[in-house]
Coordinates of C-alpha atoms in Angstrom, one line a residue:
X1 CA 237.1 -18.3 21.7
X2 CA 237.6 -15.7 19.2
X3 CA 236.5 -16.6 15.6
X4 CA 234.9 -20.0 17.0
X5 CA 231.2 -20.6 15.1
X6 CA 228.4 -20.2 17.4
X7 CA 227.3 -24.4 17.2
X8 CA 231.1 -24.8 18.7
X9 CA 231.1 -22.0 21.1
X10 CA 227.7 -23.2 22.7
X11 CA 229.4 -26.7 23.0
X12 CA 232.8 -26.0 24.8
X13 CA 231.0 -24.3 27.7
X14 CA 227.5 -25.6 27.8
X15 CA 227.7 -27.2 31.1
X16 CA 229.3 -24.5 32.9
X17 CA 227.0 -22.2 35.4
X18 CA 227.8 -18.4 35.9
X19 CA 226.2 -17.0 39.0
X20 CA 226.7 -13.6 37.2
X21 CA 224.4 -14.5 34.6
X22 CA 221.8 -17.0 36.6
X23 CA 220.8 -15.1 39.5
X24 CA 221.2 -17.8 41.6
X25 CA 219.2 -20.9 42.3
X26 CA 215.9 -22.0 40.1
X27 CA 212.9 -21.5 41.9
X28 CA 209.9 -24.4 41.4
X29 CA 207.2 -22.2 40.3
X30 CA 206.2 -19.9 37.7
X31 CA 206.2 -16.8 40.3
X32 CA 207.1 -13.3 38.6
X33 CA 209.4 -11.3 40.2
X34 CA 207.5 -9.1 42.8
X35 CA 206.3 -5.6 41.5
X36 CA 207.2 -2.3 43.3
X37 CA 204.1 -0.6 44.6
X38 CA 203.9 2.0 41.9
X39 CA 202.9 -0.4 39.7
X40 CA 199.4 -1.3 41.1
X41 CA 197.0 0.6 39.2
X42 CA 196.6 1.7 35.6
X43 CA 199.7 -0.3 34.5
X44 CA 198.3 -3.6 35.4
X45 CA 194.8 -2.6 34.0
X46 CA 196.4 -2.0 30.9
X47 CA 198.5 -4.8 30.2
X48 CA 196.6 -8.3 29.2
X49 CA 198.2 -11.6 29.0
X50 CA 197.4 -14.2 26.6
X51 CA 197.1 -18.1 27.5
X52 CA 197.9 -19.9 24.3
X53 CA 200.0 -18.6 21.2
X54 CA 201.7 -21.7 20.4
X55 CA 203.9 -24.3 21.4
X56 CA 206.2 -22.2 23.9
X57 CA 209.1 -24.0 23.7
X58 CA 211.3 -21.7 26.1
X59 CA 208.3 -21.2 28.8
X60 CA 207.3 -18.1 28.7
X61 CA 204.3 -15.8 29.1
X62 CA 202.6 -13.1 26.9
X63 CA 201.8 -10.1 28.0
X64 CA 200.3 -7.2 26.0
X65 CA 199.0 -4.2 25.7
X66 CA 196.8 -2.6 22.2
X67 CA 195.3 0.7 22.5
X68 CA 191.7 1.0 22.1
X69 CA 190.9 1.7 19.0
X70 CA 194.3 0.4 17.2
X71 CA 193.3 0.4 13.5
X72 CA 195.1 -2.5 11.2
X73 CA 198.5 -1.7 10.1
X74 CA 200.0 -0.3 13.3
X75 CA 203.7 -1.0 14.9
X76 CA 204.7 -3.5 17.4
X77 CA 207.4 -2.7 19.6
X78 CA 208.7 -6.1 22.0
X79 CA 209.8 -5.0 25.0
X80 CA 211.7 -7.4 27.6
X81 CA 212.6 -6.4 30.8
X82 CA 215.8 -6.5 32.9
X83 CA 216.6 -9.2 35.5
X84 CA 214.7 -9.2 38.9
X85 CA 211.5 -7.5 36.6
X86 CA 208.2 -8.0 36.0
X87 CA 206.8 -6.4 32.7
X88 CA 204.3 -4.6 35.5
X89 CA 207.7 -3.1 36.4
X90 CA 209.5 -2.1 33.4
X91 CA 206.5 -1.0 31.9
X92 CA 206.2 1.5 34.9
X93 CA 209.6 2.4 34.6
X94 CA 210.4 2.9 30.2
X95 CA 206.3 3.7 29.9
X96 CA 206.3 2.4 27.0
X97 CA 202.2 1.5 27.1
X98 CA 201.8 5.4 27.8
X99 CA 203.6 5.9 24.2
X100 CA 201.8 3.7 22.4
X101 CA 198.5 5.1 23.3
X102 CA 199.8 8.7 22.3
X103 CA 201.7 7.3 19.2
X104 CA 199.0 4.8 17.7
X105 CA 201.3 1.2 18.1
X106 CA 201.2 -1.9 19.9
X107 CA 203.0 -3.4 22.7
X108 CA 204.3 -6.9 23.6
X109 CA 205.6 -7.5 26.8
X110 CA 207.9 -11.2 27.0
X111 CA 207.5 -12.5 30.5
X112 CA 211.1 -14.4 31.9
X113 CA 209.2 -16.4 34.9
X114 CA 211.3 -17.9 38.0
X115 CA 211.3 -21.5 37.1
X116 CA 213.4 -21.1 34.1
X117 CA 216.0 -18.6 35.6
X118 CA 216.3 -18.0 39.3
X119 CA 216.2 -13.9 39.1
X120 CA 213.7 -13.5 36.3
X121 CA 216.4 -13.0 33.4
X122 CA 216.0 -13.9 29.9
X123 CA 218.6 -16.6 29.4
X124 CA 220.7 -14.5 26.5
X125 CA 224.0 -16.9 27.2
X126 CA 222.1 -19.9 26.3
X127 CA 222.5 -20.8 22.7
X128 CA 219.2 -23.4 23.3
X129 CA 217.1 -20.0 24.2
X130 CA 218.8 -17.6 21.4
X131 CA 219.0 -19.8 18.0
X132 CA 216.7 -19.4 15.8
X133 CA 213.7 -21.7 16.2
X134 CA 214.5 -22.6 19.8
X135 CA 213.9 -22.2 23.6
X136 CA 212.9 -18.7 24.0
X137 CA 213.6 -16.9 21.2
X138 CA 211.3 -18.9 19.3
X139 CA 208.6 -18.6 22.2
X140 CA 208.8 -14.8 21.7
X141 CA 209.2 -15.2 17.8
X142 CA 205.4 -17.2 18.2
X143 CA 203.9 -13.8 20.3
X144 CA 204.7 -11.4 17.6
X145 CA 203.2 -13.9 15.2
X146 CA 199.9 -13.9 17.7
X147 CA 200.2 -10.5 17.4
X148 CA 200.4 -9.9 13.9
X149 CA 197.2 -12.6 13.4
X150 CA 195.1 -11.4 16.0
X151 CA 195.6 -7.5 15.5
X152 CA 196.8 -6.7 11.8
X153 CA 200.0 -5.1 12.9
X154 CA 202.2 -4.3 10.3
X155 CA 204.7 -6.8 9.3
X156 CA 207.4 -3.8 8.2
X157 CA 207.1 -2.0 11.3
X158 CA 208.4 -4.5 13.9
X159 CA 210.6 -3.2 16.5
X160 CA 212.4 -4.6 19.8
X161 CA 214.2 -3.3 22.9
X162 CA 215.5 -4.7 26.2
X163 CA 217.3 -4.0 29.3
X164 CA 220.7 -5.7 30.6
X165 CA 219.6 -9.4 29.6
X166 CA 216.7 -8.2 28.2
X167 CA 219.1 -6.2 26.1
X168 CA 221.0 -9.0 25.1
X169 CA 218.1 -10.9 24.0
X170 CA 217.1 -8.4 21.7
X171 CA 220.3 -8.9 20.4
X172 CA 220.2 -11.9 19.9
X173 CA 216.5 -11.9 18.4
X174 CA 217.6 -9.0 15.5
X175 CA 220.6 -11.7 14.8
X176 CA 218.1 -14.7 14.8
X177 CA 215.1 -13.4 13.1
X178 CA 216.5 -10.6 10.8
X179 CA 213.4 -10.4 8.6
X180 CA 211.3 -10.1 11.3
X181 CA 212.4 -6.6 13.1
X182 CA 212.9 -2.8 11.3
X183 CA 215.2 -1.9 14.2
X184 CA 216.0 -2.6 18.2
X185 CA 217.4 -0.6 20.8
X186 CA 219.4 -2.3 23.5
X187 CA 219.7 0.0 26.9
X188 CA 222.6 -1.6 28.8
X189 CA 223.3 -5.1 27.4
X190 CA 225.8 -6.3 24.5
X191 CA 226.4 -7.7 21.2
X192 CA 224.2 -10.9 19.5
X193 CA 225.5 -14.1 20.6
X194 CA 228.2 -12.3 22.9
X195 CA 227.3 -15.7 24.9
X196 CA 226.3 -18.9 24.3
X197 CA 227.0 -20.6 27.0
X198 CA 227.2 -19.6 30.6
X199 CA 231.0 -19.8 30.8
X200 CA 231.3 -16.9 28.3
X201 CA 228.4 -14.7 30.3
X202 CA 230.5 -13.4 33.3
X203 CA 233.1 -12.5 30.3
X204 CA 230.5 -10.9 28.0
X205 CA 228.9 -9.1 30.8
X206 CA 232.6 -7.7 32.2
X207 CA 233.2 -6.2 29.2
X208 CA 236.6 -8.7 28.0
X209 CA 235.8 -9.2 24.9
X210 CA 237.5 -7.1 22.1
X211 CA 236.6 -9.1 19.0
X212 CA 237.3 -7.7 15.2
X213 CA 234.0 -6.4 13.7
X214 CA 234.5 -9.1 11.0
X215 CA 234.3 -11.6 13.7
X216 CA 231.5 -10.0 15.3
X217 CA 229.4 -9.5 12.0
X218 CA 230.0 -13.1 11.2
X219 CA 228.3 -14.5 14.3
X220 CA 225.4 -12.2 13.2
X221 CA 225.5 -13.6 9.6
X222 CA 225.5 -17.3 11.4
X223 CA 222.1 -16.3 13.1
X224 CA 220.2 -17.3 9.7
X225 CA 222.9 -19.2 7.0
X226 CA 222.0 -18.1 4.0
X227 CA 219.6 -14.8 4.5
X228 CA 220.2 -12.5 1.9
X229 CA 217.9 -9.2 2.8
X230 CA 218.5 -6.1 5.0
X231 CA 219.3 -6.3 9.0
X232 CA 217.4 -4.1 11.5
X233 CA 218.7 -0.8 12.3
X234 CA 220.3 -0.8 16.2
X235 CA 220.0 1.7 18.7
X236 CA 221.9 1.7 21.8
X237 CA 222.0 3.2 25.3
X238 CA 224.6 2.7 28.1
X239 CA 225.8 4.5 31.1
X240 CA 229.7 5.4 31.6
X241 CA 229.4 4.0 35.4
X242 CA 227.4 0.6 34.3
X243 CA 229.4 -1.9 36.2
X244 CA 227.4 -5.0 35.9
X245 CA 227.3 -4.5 31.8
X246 CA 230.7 -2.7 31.1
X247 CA 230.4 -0.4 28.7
X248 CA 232.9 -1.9 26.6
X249 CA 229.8 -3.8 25.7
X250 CA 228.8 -0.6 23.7
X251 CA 232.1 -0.6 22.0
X252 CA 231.8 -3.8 21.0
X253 CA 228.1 -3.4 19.1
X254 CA 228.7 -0.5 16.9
X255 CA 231.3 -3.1 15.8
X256 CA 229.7 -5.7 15.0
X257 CA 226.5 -4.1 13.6
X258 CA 228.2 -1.5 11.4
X259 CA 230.1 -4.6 10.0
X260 CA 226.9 -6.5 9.8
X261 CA 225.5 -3.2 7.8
X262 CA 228.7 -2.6 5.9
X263 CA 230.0 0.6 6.6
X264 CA 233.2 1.5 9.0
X265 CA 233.0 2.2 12.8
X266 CA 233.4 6.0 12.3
X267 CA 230.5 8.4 13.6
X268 CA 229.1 10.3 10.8
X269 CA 227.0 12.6 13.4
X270 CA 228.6 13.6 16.9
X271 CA 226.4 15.4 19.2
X272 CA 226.4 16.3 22.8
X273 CA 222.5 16.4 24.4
X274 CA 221.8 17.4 27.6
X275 CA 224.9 15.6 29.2
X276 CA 224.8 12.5 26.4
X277 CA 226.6 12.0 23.4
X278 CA 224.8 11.2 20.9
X279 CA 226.2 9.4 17.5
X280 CA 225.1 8.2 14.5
X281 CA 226.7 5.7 11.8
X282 CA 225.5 5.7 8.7
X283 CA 225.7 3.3 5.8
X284 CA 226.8 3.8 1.9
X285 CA 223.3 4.9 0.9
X286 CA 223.6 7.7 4.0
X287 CA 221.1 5.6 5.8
X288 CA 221.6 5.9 9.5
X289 CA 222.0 2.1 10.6
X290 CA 223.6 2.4 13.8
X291 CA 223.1 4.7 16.6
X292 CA 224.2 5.5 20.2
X293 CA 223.5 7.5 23.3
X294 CA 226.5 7.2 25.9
X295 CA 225.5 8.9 29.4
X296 CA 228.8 9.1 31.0
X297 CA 227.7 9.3 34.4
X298 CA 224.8 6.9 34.6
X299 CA 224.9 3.5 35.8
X300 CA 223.0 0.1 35.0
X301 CA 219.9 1.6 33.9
X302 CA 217.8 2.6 31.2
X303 CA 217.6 6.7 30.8
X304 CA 214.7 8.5 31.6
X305 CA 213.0 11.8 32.2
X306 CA 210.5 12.3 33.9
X307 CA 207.8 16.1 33.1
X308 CA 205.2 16.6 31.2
X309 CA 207.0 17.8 27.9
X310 CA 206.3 15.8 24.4
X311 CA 209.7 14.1 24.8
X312 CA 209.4 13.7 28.6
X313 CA 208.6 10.3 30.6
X314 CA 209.6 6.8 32.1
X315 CA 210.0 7.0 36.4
X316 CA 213.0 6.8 38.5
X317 CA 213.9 3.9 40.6
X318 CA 216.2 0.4 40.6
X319 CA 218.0 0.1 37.1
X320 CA 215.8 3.7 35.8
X321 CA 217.9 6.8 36.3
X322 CA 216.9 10.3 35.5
X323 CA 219.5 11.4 32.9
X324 CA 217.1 14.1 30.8
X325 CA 216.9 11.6 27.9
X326 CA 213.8 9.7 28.0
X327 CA 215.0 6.7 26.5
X328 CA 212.3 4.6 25.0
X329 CA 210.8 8.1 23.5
X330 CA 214.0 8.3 21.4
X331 CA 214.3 4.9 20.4
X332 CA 211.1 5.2 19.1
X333 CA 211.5 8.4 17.2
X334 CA 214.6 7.0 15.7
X335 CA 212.4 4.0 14.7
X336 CA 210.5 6.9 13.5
X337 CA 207.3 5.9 14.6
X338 CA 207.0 9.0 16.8
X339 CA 207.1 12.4 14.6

């Protein structure tokens, strides 16, 4: 489907179902996805949901968290979770509500729920859930609007990151609402609108598409016809040994997003850290725009670290591996809303 537009890419394979993508069969309730035990406890004490924030189109829930205290003009960082998650769970995992009370920001945690996808994933190959103004991105664009009305967060400083389908949806959300987000950092998903349908999840997801950056930059571009102002910087993490994401999935971001940024898909800083390697692209103005951590070893996870050392945290367990790079604190200093 190479070069296709997104409106006739959703259509050829609308009807299609990819068990890959799906999870399996929709449940009848709105159950989340069961929590490990570690999660009982301060977690769920700090983490508040909110009833009503507007017309929910793609069925979600809001979840929360705002340190005490938070003065006006703070970050927001969205966070959505992998398949099989509850935000009680990723939150345990990336500790991303530990940050924000030692970093000054707010949190806002997405909530995929059963009835709408059978193993709690955010439906990323859906073009109904990822254009703008529809399904679920447009329920998550309507929290950060919550957000920025009930709390004063600053408008400049809006950030995202996901896991796996998660990952994807953030994506696709930077791609959707441009204006809306600084930067994202995707840990083990793909490129915006890499689906949008289920046929093309299972391929997406697999790693067999090799597109041309112009092609991939242009399904960014046709996220919002028209925009004119800057894109959101992207960050990305995936592990050399993911196979439910490929990594070719990495390969085929920095594509698109250093087209979408302008600038050519060589790394203008090569680093190895503590097993990673670490690059950065940069545009004309020697802006960093793109960035990635490979772990060559790790699996379908996000990275984490766990000690007691300023850029220590996140806990092991299903889809968190300890690879001495604490993902979500690196992410955020690259955001730079960590010193």
């Amino acid at each position: 489907m190479k070069g296709l537009g997104l409106a006739l890419r959703a259509a050829l394979g609308g009807l299609v179902l990819s068990t890959l993508a799906c999870g399996g069969v929709v449940e009848d309730d709105d159950a989340l996805p069961p929590d490990d035990v570690e999660h009982i406890g301060t977690t769920r004490q700090a983490i508040t949901s909110v009833s009503y924030f507007g017309s929910n189109p793609g069925n979600l829930g809001m979840y929360m968290h705002v340190p005490a205290g938070l003065p006006a003009g703070r970050p927001l960082v969205v966070v959505l979770h992998g398949c099989g998650q509850s935000i009680y769970t990723f939150d345990a995992r990336s500790e991303w509500t530990t940050l924000a009370n030692r970093y000054s920001f707010a949190v806002l945690l997405p909530q995929q729920y059963t009835i709408n996808n059978g193993s709690a994933c955010f439906n990323w190959f859906y073009s109904t859930d990822t254009y703008r103004g529809w399904g679920e991105a447009a329920s998550i664009k309507q929290m950060i609007d919550k957000m920025k009305a009930d709390y004063a967060v600053d408008s400049s400083r809006v950030f995202i990151t996901g896991l796996s389908a998660g990952g994807y949806m953030a994506s696709a959300m930077m791609a959707s609402y441009p204006e809306v987000f600084k930067a994202g950092a995707v840990m083990a998903g793909g490129p915006s609108y890499c689906a949008v349908n289920a046929y093309e999840s299972g391929y997406c997801m697999g790693g067999y598409y090799s597109f041309s950056p112009q092609t991939w930059g242009n399904w960014v571009r046709d996220g919002y016809p028209g925009y004119t102002g800057p894109y959101p910087k992207m960050v990305l993490f995936h592990g050399g040994y993911d196979t439910t994401v490929y990594p070719q999935n990495l390969t085929e971001t920095v594509k698109q997003w250093t087209n979408v940024h302008n600038t050519d898909q060589t790394a203008d800083f090569t680093e190895t850290f503590r097993g990673a390697t670490h690059k950065i692209y940069k545009n004309s103005a020697g802006t960093n725009v793109v960035e990635t951590w490979y772990m060559p070893t790790m699996g379908h996870a996000i990275s984490v670290d766990p000690g007691t050392a300023t850029d220590q945290g996140g806990t092991t367990g299903t889809a968190s591996q300890d690879y001495n790079v604490y993902s979500s604190y690196y992410a955020a200093k690259s955001w730079g809303i960590v010193p």
